[in-house]
């Protein structure tokens, strides 16, 4: 009967496509979300295989992938930072892909099981998704800070792939519409007040 | 007032509720799932005005002054946001520099300016279509402003490099920290629907 605009929170009639208050679209596009998620997944592979960072110290040059960086932090004893980088760069992107594909599958198949859990999962990826950019910004900060002829830190191709992957997944989450599932499962019609 | 304005739908369980008047700092809760439906913020308009003005000032300080400095074996490096973006651009990292420019400089500046102008228009009760356009801008842009992640990235970088040299925290760092808190409060803590409610006041 009614639809909530996820942009401004206004209540709209169910048969309209644009919000009466903000004018933005009330419906997501799950096919677009799937396309973005697949594109993101494609870029996630080179993002992990190629080095994200290169450190030049006098005549010695070392490169680090995301996983290498976490191991180095862990071996140095910086456990909290290693955990934060692991969460932001490895665990959250992987979880995000799994959750996006699971939610799209559920909407397509109209699967009403674990609806509450799915809503929580959607909230989770909506809130944490862009935090994967942490590693990209660390590279930006380090390269901006240390860039002399003898010592320098420069971004490598892995950082670019990782950035593109995060952008695709952010757009995927924005395009995803979980309320469609709520409608199928008849929760909209449940008006108690 | 439209009849639909009297109805509010729970964000979590999608149950419609009749909107009731609540006093300042009171919270309306969904009786089905317990989720917060809406909250009446005390002096929201004045808060937005003062915080966006403060954010505007701190934004410029954070961008113009050095954020951190480092001394490694005679090499003195400084991190300035704008210089870093130019450095990345000049070294061929065009996309990375463009992304950083947009999400750390341009979008935050637009967002803060839009909030400032919106609050100013509402305080002086100027009825303008421009207010709605500003709110749409705020609603969209708040998703693409990553100052909070950038600030945490600086902290992570500090931990990574602190044993290699002497680190100096600049004026920009303090400003960025304050800007981080202000942005979190204005665009994460305060629900965007509260901004839209101000349009009808």
mmCIF file of C-alpha atoms in Angstrom:
data_model
loop_
_atom_site.group_PDB
_atom_site.id
_atom_site.type_symbol
_atom_site.label_atom_id
_atom_site.label_comp_id
_atom_site.label_asym_id
_atom_site.label_seq_id
_atom_site.Cartn_x
_atom_site.Cartn_y
_atom_site.Cartn_z
ATOM 1 C CA UNK A 1 0.000 0.000 0.000
ATOM 2 C CA UNK A 2 2.788 2.384 0.970
ATOM 3 C CA UNK A 3 6.423 2.628 0.042
ATOM 4 C CA UNK A 4 9.205 4.329 1.983
ATOM 5 C CA UNK A 5 11.693 6.431 0.058
ATOM 6 C CA UNK A 6 15.123 5.149 1.087
ATOM 7 C CA UNK A 7 16.654 8.531 0.216
ATOM 8 C CA UNK A 8 14.546 10.969 2.267
ATOM 9 C CA UNK A 9 12.297 8.668 4.337
ATOM 10 C CA UNK A 10 9.012 10.043 2.906
ATOM 11 C CA UNK A 11 5.957 7.810 2.624
ATOM 12 C CA UNK A 12 4.710 7.282 -0.915
ATOM 13 C CA UNK A 13 1.901 5.335 -2.511
ATOM 14 C CA UNK A 14 3.007 1.948 -3.737
ATOM 15 C CA UNK A 15 2.223 2.548 -7.407
ATOM 16 C CA UNK A 16 4.548 5.528 -7.944
ATOM 17 C CA UNK A 17 8.085 5.291 -9.295
ATOM 18 C CA UNK A 18 9.517 8.561 -7.981
ATOM 19 C CA UNK A 19 9.365 9.992 -4.469
ATOM 20 C CA UNK A 20 6.809 12.788 -4.071
ATOM 21 C CA UNK A 21 9.141 14.728 -1.746
ATOM 22 C CA UNK A 22 12.690 14.394 -3.097
ATOM 23 C CA UNK A 23 11.907 13.265 -6.650
ATOM 24 C CA UNK A 24 14.494 10.477 -6.549
ATOM 25 C CA UNK A 25 13.751 6.962 -7.763
ATOM 26 C CA UNK A 26 11.888 4.691 -5.351
ATOM 27 C CA UNK A 27 12.977 1.500 -7.057
ATOM 28 C CA UNK A 28 16.382 -0.076 -7.277
ATOM 29 C CA UNK A 29 17.654 -2.057 -10.198
ATOM 30 C CA UNK A 30 18.765 -5.521 -9.164
ATOM 31 C CA UNK A 31 20.039 -6.432 -12.642
ATOM 32 C CA UNK A 32 22.282 -3.393 -12.553
ATOM 33 C CA UNK A 33 23.358 -4.356 -9.027
ATOM 34 C CA UNK A 34 24.295 -7.821 -10.310
ATOM 35 C CA UNK A 35 26.254 -6.331 -13.223
ATOM 36 C CA UNK A 36 28.165 -4.027 -10.868
ATOM 37 C CA UNK A 37 28.858 -6.886 -8.443
ATOM 38 C CA UNK A 38 30.232 -9.132 -11.223
ATOM 39 C CA UNK A 39 32.407 -6.265 -12.515
ATOM 40 C CA UNK A 40 33.676 -5.701 -8.993
ATOM 41 C CA UNK A 41 34.461 -9.382 -8.581
ATOM 42 C CA UNK A 42 36.464 -9.377 -11.824
ATOM 43 C CA UNK A 43 38.598 -6.488 -10.554
ATOM 44 C CA UNK A 44 39.000 -8.095 -7.116
ATOM 45 C CA UNK A 45 41.222 -10.828 -8.595
ATOM 46 C CA UNK A 46 43.995 -8.564 -10.017
ATOM 47 C CA UNK A 47 43.610 -6.312 -6.954
ATOM 48 C CA UNK A 48 44.862 -9.202 -4.828
ATOM 49 C CA UNK A 49 47.420 -10.575 -7.289
ATOM 50 C CA UNK A 50 49.181 -7.336 -8.236
ATOM 51 C CA UNK A 51 51.190 -5.249 -5.758
ATOM 52 C CA UNK A 52 49.339 -2.365 -4.194
ATOM 53 C CA UNK A 53 52.407 -0.490 -2.972
ATOM 54 C CA UNK A 54 56.084 -0.120 -3.883
ATOM 55 C CA UNK A 55 58.661 1.069 -1.353
ATOM 56 C CA UNK A 56 61.971 2.436 -2.658
ATOM 57 C CA UNK A 57 64.665 2.793 -0.006
ATOM 58 C CA UNK A 58 68.002 4.001 -1.441
ATOM 59 C CA UNK A 59 68.850 1.309 -4.020
ATOM 60 C CA UNK A 60 66.428 -1.307 -2.701
ATOM 61 C CA UNK A 61 62.883 -1.681 -3.934
ATOM 62 C CA UNK A 62 60.136 -3.867 -2.431
ATOM 63 C CA UNK A 63 56.560 -4.388 -3.518
ATOM 64 C CA UNK A 64 53.618 -5.426 -1.344
ATOM 65 C CA UNK A 65 50.274 -6.953 -2.167
ATOM 66 C CA UNK A 66 47.354 -6.451 0.240
ATOM 67 C CA UNK A 67 47.958 -9.813 1.924
ATOM 68 C CA UNK A 68 51.737 -9.144 2.204
ATOM 69 C CA UNK A 69 51.024 -5.845 3.950
ATOM 70 C CA UNK A 70 48.819 -7.539 6.530
ATOM 71 C CA UNK A 71 51.491 -10.213 7.188
ATOM 72 C CA UNK A 72 54.185 -7.553 7.622
ATOM 73 C CA UNK A 73 52.017 -5.663 10.138
ATOM 74 C CA UNK A 74 51.254 -8.893 12.002
ATOM 75 C CA UNK A 75 54.929 -9.941 12.153
ATOM 76 C CA UNK A 76 55.878 -6.493 13.448
ATOM 77 C CA UNK A 77 53.399 -6.957 16.276
ATOM 78 C CA UNK A 78 50.921 -4.295 15.136
ATOM 79 C CA UNK A 79 48.033 -6.689 15.731
ATOM 80 C CA UNK A 80 45.163 -4.150 16.005
ATOM 81 C CA UNK A 81 46.187 -2.396 12.753
ATOM 82 C CA UNK A 82 46.726 -5.737 10.998
ATOM 83 C CA UNK A 83 43.232 -6.771 12.068
ATOM 84 C CA UNK A 84 41.709 -3.445 10.902
ATOM 85 C CA UNK A 85 43.425 -3.694 7.484
ATOM 86 C CA UNK A 86 42.441 -7.372 7.208
ATOM 87 C CA UNK A 87 38.813 -6.542 8.002
ATOM 88 C CA UNK A 88 38.656 -3.547 5.637
ATOM 89 C CA UNK A 89 40.597 -4.998 2.711
ATOM 90 C CA UNK A 90 39.960 -8.739 2.793
ATOM 91 C CA UNK A 91 37.057 -9.808 4.972
ATOM 92 C CA UNK A 92 34.587 -6.993 4.186
ATOM 93 C CA UNK A 93 35.016 -7.179 0.365
ATOM 94 C CA UNK A 94 34.647 -10.986 0.381
ATOM 95 C CA UNK A 95 31.631 -10.835 2.706
ATOM 96 C CA UNK A 96 30.181 -8.037 0.603
ATOM 97 C CA UNK A 97 30.336 -10.109 -2.575
ATOM 98 C CA UNK A 98 28.779 -13.129 -0.857
ATOM 99 C CA UNK A 99 25.992 -11.004 0.661
ATOM 100 C CA UNK A 100 25.241 -9.094 -2.581
ATOM 101 C CA UNK A 101 24.978 -12.307 -4.626
ATOM 102 C CA UNK A 102 22.892 -13.976 -1.909
ATOM 103 C CA UNK A 103 20.498 -11.003 -1.693
ATOM 104 C CA UNK A 104 20.121 -10.732 -5.478
ATOM 105 C CA UNK A 105 19.485 -14.495 -5.658
ATOM 106 C CA UNK A 106 16.868 -14.211 -2.878
ATOM 107 C CA UNK A 107 15.064 -11.321 -4.596
ATOM 108 C CA UNK A 108 15.081 -13.097 -7.963
ATOM 109 C CA UNK A 109 13.852 -16.379 -6.464
ATOM 110 C CA UNK A 110 11.452 -14.581 -4.079
ATOM 111 C CA UNK A 111 12.910 -16.520 -1.203
ATOM 112 C CA UNK A 112 11.173 -15.373 1.997
ATOM 113 C CA UNK A 113 13.314 -17.374 4.416
ATOM 114 C CA UNK A 114 15.491 -15.441 6.909
ATOM 115 C CA UNK A 115 13.971 -12.113 5.837
ATOM 116 C CA UNK A 116 15.081 -10.350 9.024
ATOM 117 C CA UNK A 117 18.624 -11.652 8.557
ATOM 118 C CA UNK A 118 18.659 -10.441 4.959
ATOM 119 C CA UNK A 119 17.597 -6.958 6.070
ATOM 120 C CA UNK A 120 20.432 -6.960 8.613
ATOM 121 C CA UNK A 121 22.926 -8.166 5.994
ATOM 122 C CA UNK A 122 21.842 -5.384 3.661
ATOM 123 C CA UNK A 123 22.329 -2.808 6.428
ATOM 124 C CA UNK A 124 25.755 -4.317 7.112
ATOM 125 C CA UNK A 125 27.005 -3.952 3.535
ATOM 126 C CA UNK A 126 25.426 -0.512 3.248
ATOM 127 C CA UNK A 127 27.296 0.713 6.331
ATOM 128 C CA UNK A 128 30.644 -1.056 5.938
ATOM 129 C CA UNK A 129 31.068 -1.353 2.154
ATOM 130 C CA UNK A 130 33.007 1.828 1.473
ATOM 131 C CA UNK A 131 35.416 1.160 4.361
ATOM 132 C CA UNK A 132 37.313 -1.112 1.961
ATOM 133 C CA UNK A 133 38.770 2.132 0.606
ATOM 134 C CA UNK A 134 40.940 2.304 3.722
ATOM 135 C CA UNK A 135 43.871 0.528 2.044
ATOM 136 C CA UNK A 136 43.656 2.740 -1.053
ATOM 137 C CA UNK A 137 43.773 5.874 1.091
ATOM 138 C CA UNK A 138 46.703 4.479 3.111
ATOM 139 C CA UNK A 139 48.596 4.189 -0.187
ATOM 140 C CA UNK A 140 47.598 7.758 -1.124
ATOM 141 C CA UNK A 141 48.733 9.097 2.269
ATOM 142 C CA UNK A 142 52.073 7.242 2.213
ATOM 143 C CA UNK A 143 52.871 8.250 -1.364
ATOM 144 C CA UNK A 144 52.009 11.875 -0.603
ATOM 145 C CA UNK A 145 54.143 11.863 2.522
ATOM 146 C CA UNK A 146 57.258 10.016 1.389
ATOM 147 C CA UNK A 147 58.477 10.896 -2.096
ATOM 148 C CA UNK A 148 62.140 11.834 -2.243
ATOM 149 C CA UNK A 149 64.843 10.435 -4.554
ATOM 150 C CA UNK A 150 66.308 8.230 -1.812
ATOM 151 C CA UNK A 151 63.108 7.116 -0.085
ATOM 152 C CA UNK A 152 59.705 6.907 -1.737
ATOM 153 C CA UNK A 153 56.431 5.056 -1.556
ATOM 154 C CA UNK A 154 54.457 4.818 -4.780
ATOM 155 C CA UNK A 155 51.083 3.245 -5.613
ATOM 156 C CA UNK A 156 51.081 0.248 -7.949
ATOM 157 C CA UNK A 157 48.460 -1.224 -10.250
ATOM 158 C CA UNK A 158 46.861 -3.283 -7.445
ATOM 159 C CA UNK A 159 45.677 -0.055 -5.781
ATOM 160 C CA UNK A 160 43.900 1.020 -8.961
ATOM 161 C CA UNK A 161 42.202 -2.359 -9.414
ATOM 162 C CA UNK A 162 41.188 -2.357 -5.764
ATOM 163 C CA UNK A 163 39.758 1.156 -6.061
ATOM 164 C CA UNK A 164 37.737 0.196 -9.154
ATOM 165 C CA UNK A 165 36.489 -2.922 -7.343
ATOM 166 C CA UNK A 166 35.281 -0.856 -4.359
ATOM 167 C CA UNK A 167 33.568 1.706 -6.630
ATOM 168 C CA UNK A 168 31.716 -1.096 -8.436
ATOM 169 C CA UNK A 169 30.563 -2.681 -5.187
ATOM 170 C CA UNK A 170 29.447 0.674 -3.757
ATOM 171 C CA UNK A 171 27.316 1.225 -6.877
ATOM 172 C CA UNK A 172 26.066 -2.338 -6.631
ATOM 173 C CA UNK A 173 24.816 -1.761 -3.065
ATOM 174 C CA UNK A 174 23.210 1.553 -4.096
ATOM 175 C CA UNK A 175 21.361 -0.160 -6.984
ATOM 176 C CA UNK A 176 20.253 -3.123 -4.883
ATOM 177 C CA UNK A 177 16.633 -3.011 -3.691
ATOM 178 C CA UNK A 178 15.895 -5.318 -0.789
ATOM 179 C CA UNK A 179 12.423 -3.838 -0.113
ATOM 180 C CA UNK A 180 11.210 -5.703 -3.220
ATOM 181 C CA UNK A 181 11.645 -8.879 -1.216
ATOM 182 C CA UNK A 182 9.626 -7.430 1.667
ATOM 183 C CA UNK A 183 6.808 -6.694 -0.775
ATOM 184 C CA UNK A 184 6.797 -10.249 -2.156
ATOM 185 C CA UNK A 185 6.660 -11.664 1.325
ATOM 186 C CA UNK A 186 3.645 -9.548 2.195
ATOM 187 C CA UNK A 187 5.206 -7.531 4.941
ATOM 188 C CA UNK A 188 4.022 -4.284 3.471
ATOM 189 C CA UNK A 189 0.408 -5.215 3.977
ATOM 190 C CA UNK A 190 0.988 -5.815 7.668
ATOM 191 C CA UNK A 191 -0.294 -2.641 9.164
ATOM 192 C CA UNK A 192 -0.802 -2.816 12.883
ATOM 193 C CA UNK A 193 -1.015 0.843 13.705
ATOM 194 C CA UNK B 1 0.238 19.000 4.667
ATOM 195 C CA UNK B 2 -0.240 15.862 2.595
ATOM 196 C CA UNK B 3 -2.046 12.895 4.217
ATOM 197 C CA UNK B 4 0.990 10.769 3.458
ATOM 198 C CA UNK B 5 3.075 13.065 5.655
ATOM 199 C CA UNK B 6 1.130 11.755 8.655
ATOM 200 C CA UNK B 7 2.330 8.219 7.977
ATOM 201 C CA UNK B 8 5.812 6.923 8.634
ATOM 202 C CA UNK B 9 7.096 3.537 7.504
ATOM 203 C CA UNK B 10 9.567 1.593 9.613
ATOM 204 C CA UNK B 11 12.912 1.372 7.873
ATOM 205 C CA UNK B 12 13.475 -2.183 9.081
ATOM 206 C CA UNK B 13 10.137 -4.025 9.008
ATOM 207 C CA UNK B 14 8.302 -1.720 6.530
ATOM 208 C CA UNK B 15 5.297 -1.393 8.867
ATOM 209 C CA UNK B 16 3.346 1.877 8.440
ATOM 210 C CA UNK B 17 2.687 3.960 11.571
ATOM 211 C CA UNK B 18 0.740 7.141 12.251
ATOM 212 C CA UNK B 19 3.130 9.973 13.049
ATOM 213 C CA UNK B 20 2.705 11.523 16.475
ATOM 214 C CA UNK B 21 4.043 14.748 17.879
ATOM 215 C CA UNK B 22 7.018 14.192 20.123
ATOM 216 C CA UNK B 23 8.996 16.604 22.247
ATOM 217 C CA UNK B 24 12.637 17.574 21.733
ATOM 218 C CA UNK B 25 15.148 14.715 21.963
ATOM 219 C CA UNK B 26 12.319 12.164 22.245
ATOM 220 C CA UNK B 27 12.431 9.077 20.031
ATOM 221 C CA UNK B 28 9.526 7.322 18.300
ATOM 222 C CA UNK B 29 10.024 3.552 18.130
ATOM 223 C CA UNK B 30 8.370 0.929 15.916
ATOM 224 C CA UNK B 31 6.085 -1.240 18.062
ATOM 225 C CA UNK B 32 6.739 -4.266 15.827
ATOM 226 C CA UNK B 33 10.529 -4.443 15.603
ATOM 227 C CA UNK B 34 11.753 -1.768 18.036
ATOM 228 C CA UNK B 35 13.588 0.186 15.343
ATOM 229 C CA UNK B 36 13.863 3.997 15.725
ATOM 230 C CA UNK B 37 11.207 5.594 13.478
ATOM 231 C CA UNK B 38 12.114 9.242 13.965
ATOM 232 C CA UNK B 39 13.673 11.573 16.471
ATOM 233 C CA UNK B 40 13.130 15.221 17.203
ATOM 234 C CA UNK B 41 16.513 16.906 17.419
ATOM 235 C CA UNK B 42 16.848 19.922 19.666
ATOM 236 C CA UNK B 43 17.602 23.114 17.656
ATOM 237 C CA UNK B 44 18.606 21.108 14.593
ATOM 238 C CA UNK B 45 18.593 24.080 12.241
ATOM 239 C CA UNK B 46 20.895 26.167 14.429
ATOM 240 C CA UNK B 47 23.137 23.153 14.983
ATOM 241 C CA UNK B 48 23.414 22.576 11.241
ATOM 242 C CA UNK B 49 24.187 26.238 10.660
ATOM 243 C CA UNK B 50 26.918 26.448 13.291
ATOM 244 C CA UNK B 51 28.446 23.034 12.545
ATOM 245 C CA UNK B 52 28.509 23.565 8.783
ATOM 246 C CA UNK B 53 30.153 26.974 9.280
ATOM 247 C CA UNK B 54 32.751 25.365 11.577
ATOM 248 C CA UNK B 55 33.238 22.503 9.108
ATOM 249 C CA UNK B 56 33.790 25.056 6.329
ATOM 250 C CA UNK B 57 36.610 26.729 8.272
ATOM 251 C CA UNK B 58 38.245 23.479 9.352
ATOM 252 C CA UNK B 59 37.943 22.099 5.827
ATOM 253 C CA UNK B 60 40.093 24.913 4.431
ATOM 254 C CA UNK B 61 42.666 24.628 7.215
ATOM 255 C CA UNK B 62 42.900 20.847 6.692
ATOM 256 C CA UNK B 63 43.440 21.330 2.964
ATOM 257 C CA UNK B 64 45.862 24.242 3.038
ATOM 258 C CA UNK B 65 48.097 23.361 5.985
ATOM 259 C CA UNK B 66 50.310 20.273 6.396
ATOM 260 C CA UNK B 67 48.486 17.322 7.962
ATOM 261 C CA UNK B 68 51.549 15.365 9.062
ATOM 262 C CA UNK B 69 55.277 15.714 8.670
ATOM 263 C CA UNK B 70 57.998 13.088 8.842
ATOM 264 C CA UNK B 71 61.756 13.157 9.283
ATOM 265 C CA UNK B 72 63.467 9.977 8.031
ATOM 266 C CA UNK B 73 67.280 10.057 8.032
ATOM 267 C CA UNK B 74 67.473 13.674 6.914
ATOM 268 C CA UNK B 75 64.499 13.539 4.570
ATOM 269 C CA UNK B 76 61.690 15.863 5.586
ATOM 270 C CA UNK B 77 58.320 15.023 4.106
ATOM 271 C CA UNK B 78 54.987 16.749 4.563
ATOM 272 C CA UNK B 79 51.496 15.591 3.753
ATOM 273 C CA UNK B 80 49.252 18.258 2.268
ATOM 274 C CA UNK B 81 46.036 16.969 0.745
ATOM 275 C CA UNK B 82 46.065 19.177 -2.367
ATOM 276 C CA UNK B 83 49.783 18.596 -3.002
ATOM 277 C CA UNK B 84 49.286 14.831 -2.681
ATOM 278 C CA UNK B 85 46.553 14.933 -5.318
ATOM 279 C CA UNK B 86 48.811 16.901 -7.686
ATOM 280 C CA UNK B 87 51.716 14.560 -6.949
ATOM 281 C CA UNK B 88 49.616 11.517 -7.883
ATOM 282 C CA UNK B 89 48.337 13.259 -11.021
ATOM 283 C CA UNK B 90 51.819 14.299 -12.165
ATOM 284 C CA UNK B 91 53.115 10.766 -11.667
ATOM 285 C CA UNK B 92 50.497 9.195 -13.899
ATOM 286 C CA UNK B 93 47.973 8.038 -11.257
ATOM 287 C CA UNK B 94 45.249 10.100 -12.862
ATOM 288 C CA UNK B 95 42.264 8.028 -11.786
ATOM 289 C CA UNK B 96 43.520 7.679 -8.209
ATOM 290 C CA UNK B 97 44.171 11.436 -7.957
ATOM 291 C CA UNK B 98 40.801 12.268 -9.538
ATOM 292 C CA UNK B 99 38.978 9.936 -7.128
ATOM 293 C CA UNK B 100 40.811 11.436 -4.138
ATOM 294 C CA UNK B 101 40.085 14.966 -5.380
ATOM 295 C CA UNK B 102 36.388 14.254 -5.744
ATOM 296 C CA UNK B 103 35.778 12.322 -2.519
ATOM 297 C CA UNK B 104 38.124 14.240 -0.194
ATOM 298 C CA UNK B 105 37.952 17.779 -1.570
ATOM 299 C CA UNK B 106 35.179 18.573 -4.067
ATOM 300 C CA UNK B 107 32.268 16.517 -2.670
ATOM 301 C CA UNK B 108 32.903 17.472 1.001
ATOM 302 C CA UNK B 109 33.140 21.136 -0.006
ATOM 303 C CA UNK B 110 29.875 20.903 -1.955
ATOM 304 C CA UNK B 111 28.208 19.019 0.901
ATOM 305 C CA UNK B 112 29.262 21.493 3.586
ATOM 306 C CA UNK B 113 28.329 24.476 1.376
ATOM 307 C CA UNK B 114 24.928 22.947 0.603
ATOM 308 C CA UNK B 115 24.257 22.323 4.315
ATOM 309 C CA UNK B 116 25.318 25.860 5.195
ATOM 310 C CA UNK B 117 23.134 27.432 2.492
ATOM 311 C CA UNK B 118 20.160 25.219 3.325
ATOM 312 C CA UNK B 119 20.315 26.063 7.038
ATOM 313 C CA UNK B 120 20.711 29.764 6.221
ATOM 314 C CA UNK B 121 17.649 29.718 3.946
ATOM 315 C CA UNK B 122 15.586 27.917 6.567
ATOM 316 C CA UNK B 123 16.708 30.139 9.472
ATOM 317 C CA UNK B 124 15.620 33.255 7.571
ATOM 318 C CA UNK B 125 12.490 31.357 6.468
ATOM 319 C CA UNK B 126 13.147 32.080 2.812
ATOM 320 C CA UNK B 127 10.736 29.964 0.755
ATOM 321 C CA UNK B 128 12.732 28.832 -2.212
ATOM 322 C CA UNK B 129 12.785 25.877 -4.580
ATOM 323 C CA UNK B 130 16.517 26.048 -4.115
ATOM 324 C CA UNK B 131 16.149 24.540 -0.594
ATOM 325 C CA UNK B 132 14.817 21.313 -2.058
ATOM 326 C CA UNK B 133 17.594 21.168 -4.653
ATOM 327 C CA UNK B 134 20.138 21.623 -1.864
ATOM 328 C CA UNK B 135 18.576 18.790 0.126
ATOM 329 C CA UNK B 136 18.681 16.467 -2.880
ATOM 330 C CA UNK B 137 22.351 17.366 -3.267
ATOM 331 C CA UNK B 138 23.017 16.643 0.433
ATOM 332 C CA UNK B 139 21.113 13.328 0.219
ATOM 333 C CA UNK B 140 23.155 12.108 -2.745
ATOM 334 C CA UNK B 141 26.564 13.525 -1.859
ATOM 335 C CA UNK B 142 26.699 12.224 1.715
ATOM 336 C CA UNK B 143 27.117 8.723 0.263
ATOM 337 C CA UNK B 144 30.282 9.743 -1.584
ATOM 338 C CA UNK B 145 32.165 11.736 1.014
ATOM 339 C CA UNK B 146 34.996 9.695 2.493
ATOM 340 C CA UNK B 147 36.727 12.121 4.877
ATOM 341 C CA UNK B 148 36.135 9.674 7.741
ATOM 342 C CA UNK B 149 37.931 6.836 5.921
ATOM 343 C CA UNK B 150 40.729 9.189 4.868
ATOM 344 C CA UNK B 151 41.272 10.249 8.478
ATOM 345 C CA UNK B 152 41.432 6.623 9.678
ATOM 346 C CA UNK B 153 43.827 5.897 6.757
ATOM 347 C CA UNK B 154 46.133 8.641 8.087
ATOM 348 C CA UNK B 155 46.075 7.002 11.531
ATOM 349 C CA UNK B 156 46.865 3.584 10.009
ATOM 350 C CA UNK B 157 49.723 5.144 7.982
ATOM 351 C CA UNK B 158 51.113 6.746 11.144
ATOM 352 C CA UNK B 159 51.270 3.350 12.835
ATOM 353 C CA UNK B 160 52.992 1.905 9.751
ATOM 354 C CA UNK B 161 55.737 4.554 9.625
ATOM 355 C CA UNK B 162 56.210 5.752 13.188
ATOM 356 C CA UNK B 163 59.237 3.536 13.816
ATOM 357 C CA UNK B 164 61.085 4.744 10.699
ATOM 358 C CA UNK B 165 61.366 8.372 11.648
ATOM 359 C CA UNK B 166 60.224 11.337 13.682
ATOM 360 C CA UNK B 167 56.571 12.243 13.075
ATOM 361 C CA UNK B 168 55.076 15.702 13.478
ATOM 362 C CA UNK B 169 51.332 16.298 13.604
ATOM 363 C CA UNK B 170 50.465 19.502 11.795
ATOM 364 C CA UNK B 171 47.667 22.038 12.085
ATOM 365 C CA UNK B 172 45.918 20.223 9.249
ATOM 366 C CA UNK B 173 45.755 17.025 11.311
ATOM 367 C CA UNK B 174 43.904 18.710 14.185
ATOM 368 C CA UNK B 175 41.539 20.392 11.710
ATOM 369 C CA UNK B 176 40.958 17.121 9.897
ATOM 370 C CA UNK B 177 40.204 15.398 13.230
ATOM 371 C CA UNK B 178 37.629 18.087 14.103
ATOM 372 C CA UNK B 179 36.198 17.947 10.575
ATOM 373 C CA UNK B 180 35.953 14.145 10.940
ATOM 374 C CA UNK B 181 33.857 14.524 14.123
ATOM 375 C CA UNK B 182 31.658 17.238 12.579
ATOM 376 C CA UNK B 183 31.024 15.189 9.424
ATOM 377 C CA UNK B 184 30.187 12.081 11.445
ATOM 378 C CA UNK B 185 27.703 14.091 13.511
ATOM 379 C CA UNK B 186 26.079 15.966 10.616
ATOM 380 C CA UNK B 187 25.827 13.181 8.062
ATOM 381 C CA UNK B 188 25.988 9.874 9.945
ATOM 382 C CA UNK B 189 24.479 10.533 13.389
ATOM 383 C CA UNK B 190 21.656 12.836 12.237
ATOM 384 C CA UNK B 191 19.291 10.919 10.006
ATOM 385 C CA UNK B 192 18.809 12.458 6.572
ATOM 386 C CA UNK B 193 15.018 12.316 6.975
ATOM 387 C CA UNK B 194 15.402 14.875 9.820
ATOM 388 C CA UNK B 195 16.895 17.280 7.244
ATOM 389 C CA UNK B 196 13.877 16.720 4.984
ATOM 390 C CA UNK B 197 11.487 17.386 7.862
ATOM 391 C CA UNK B 198 13.023 20.877 8.126
ATOM 392 C CA UNK B 199 11.806 21.644 4.618
ATOM 393 C CA UNK B 200 8.191 21.634 5.810
ATOM 394 C CA UNK B 201 8.836 23.757 8.938
#
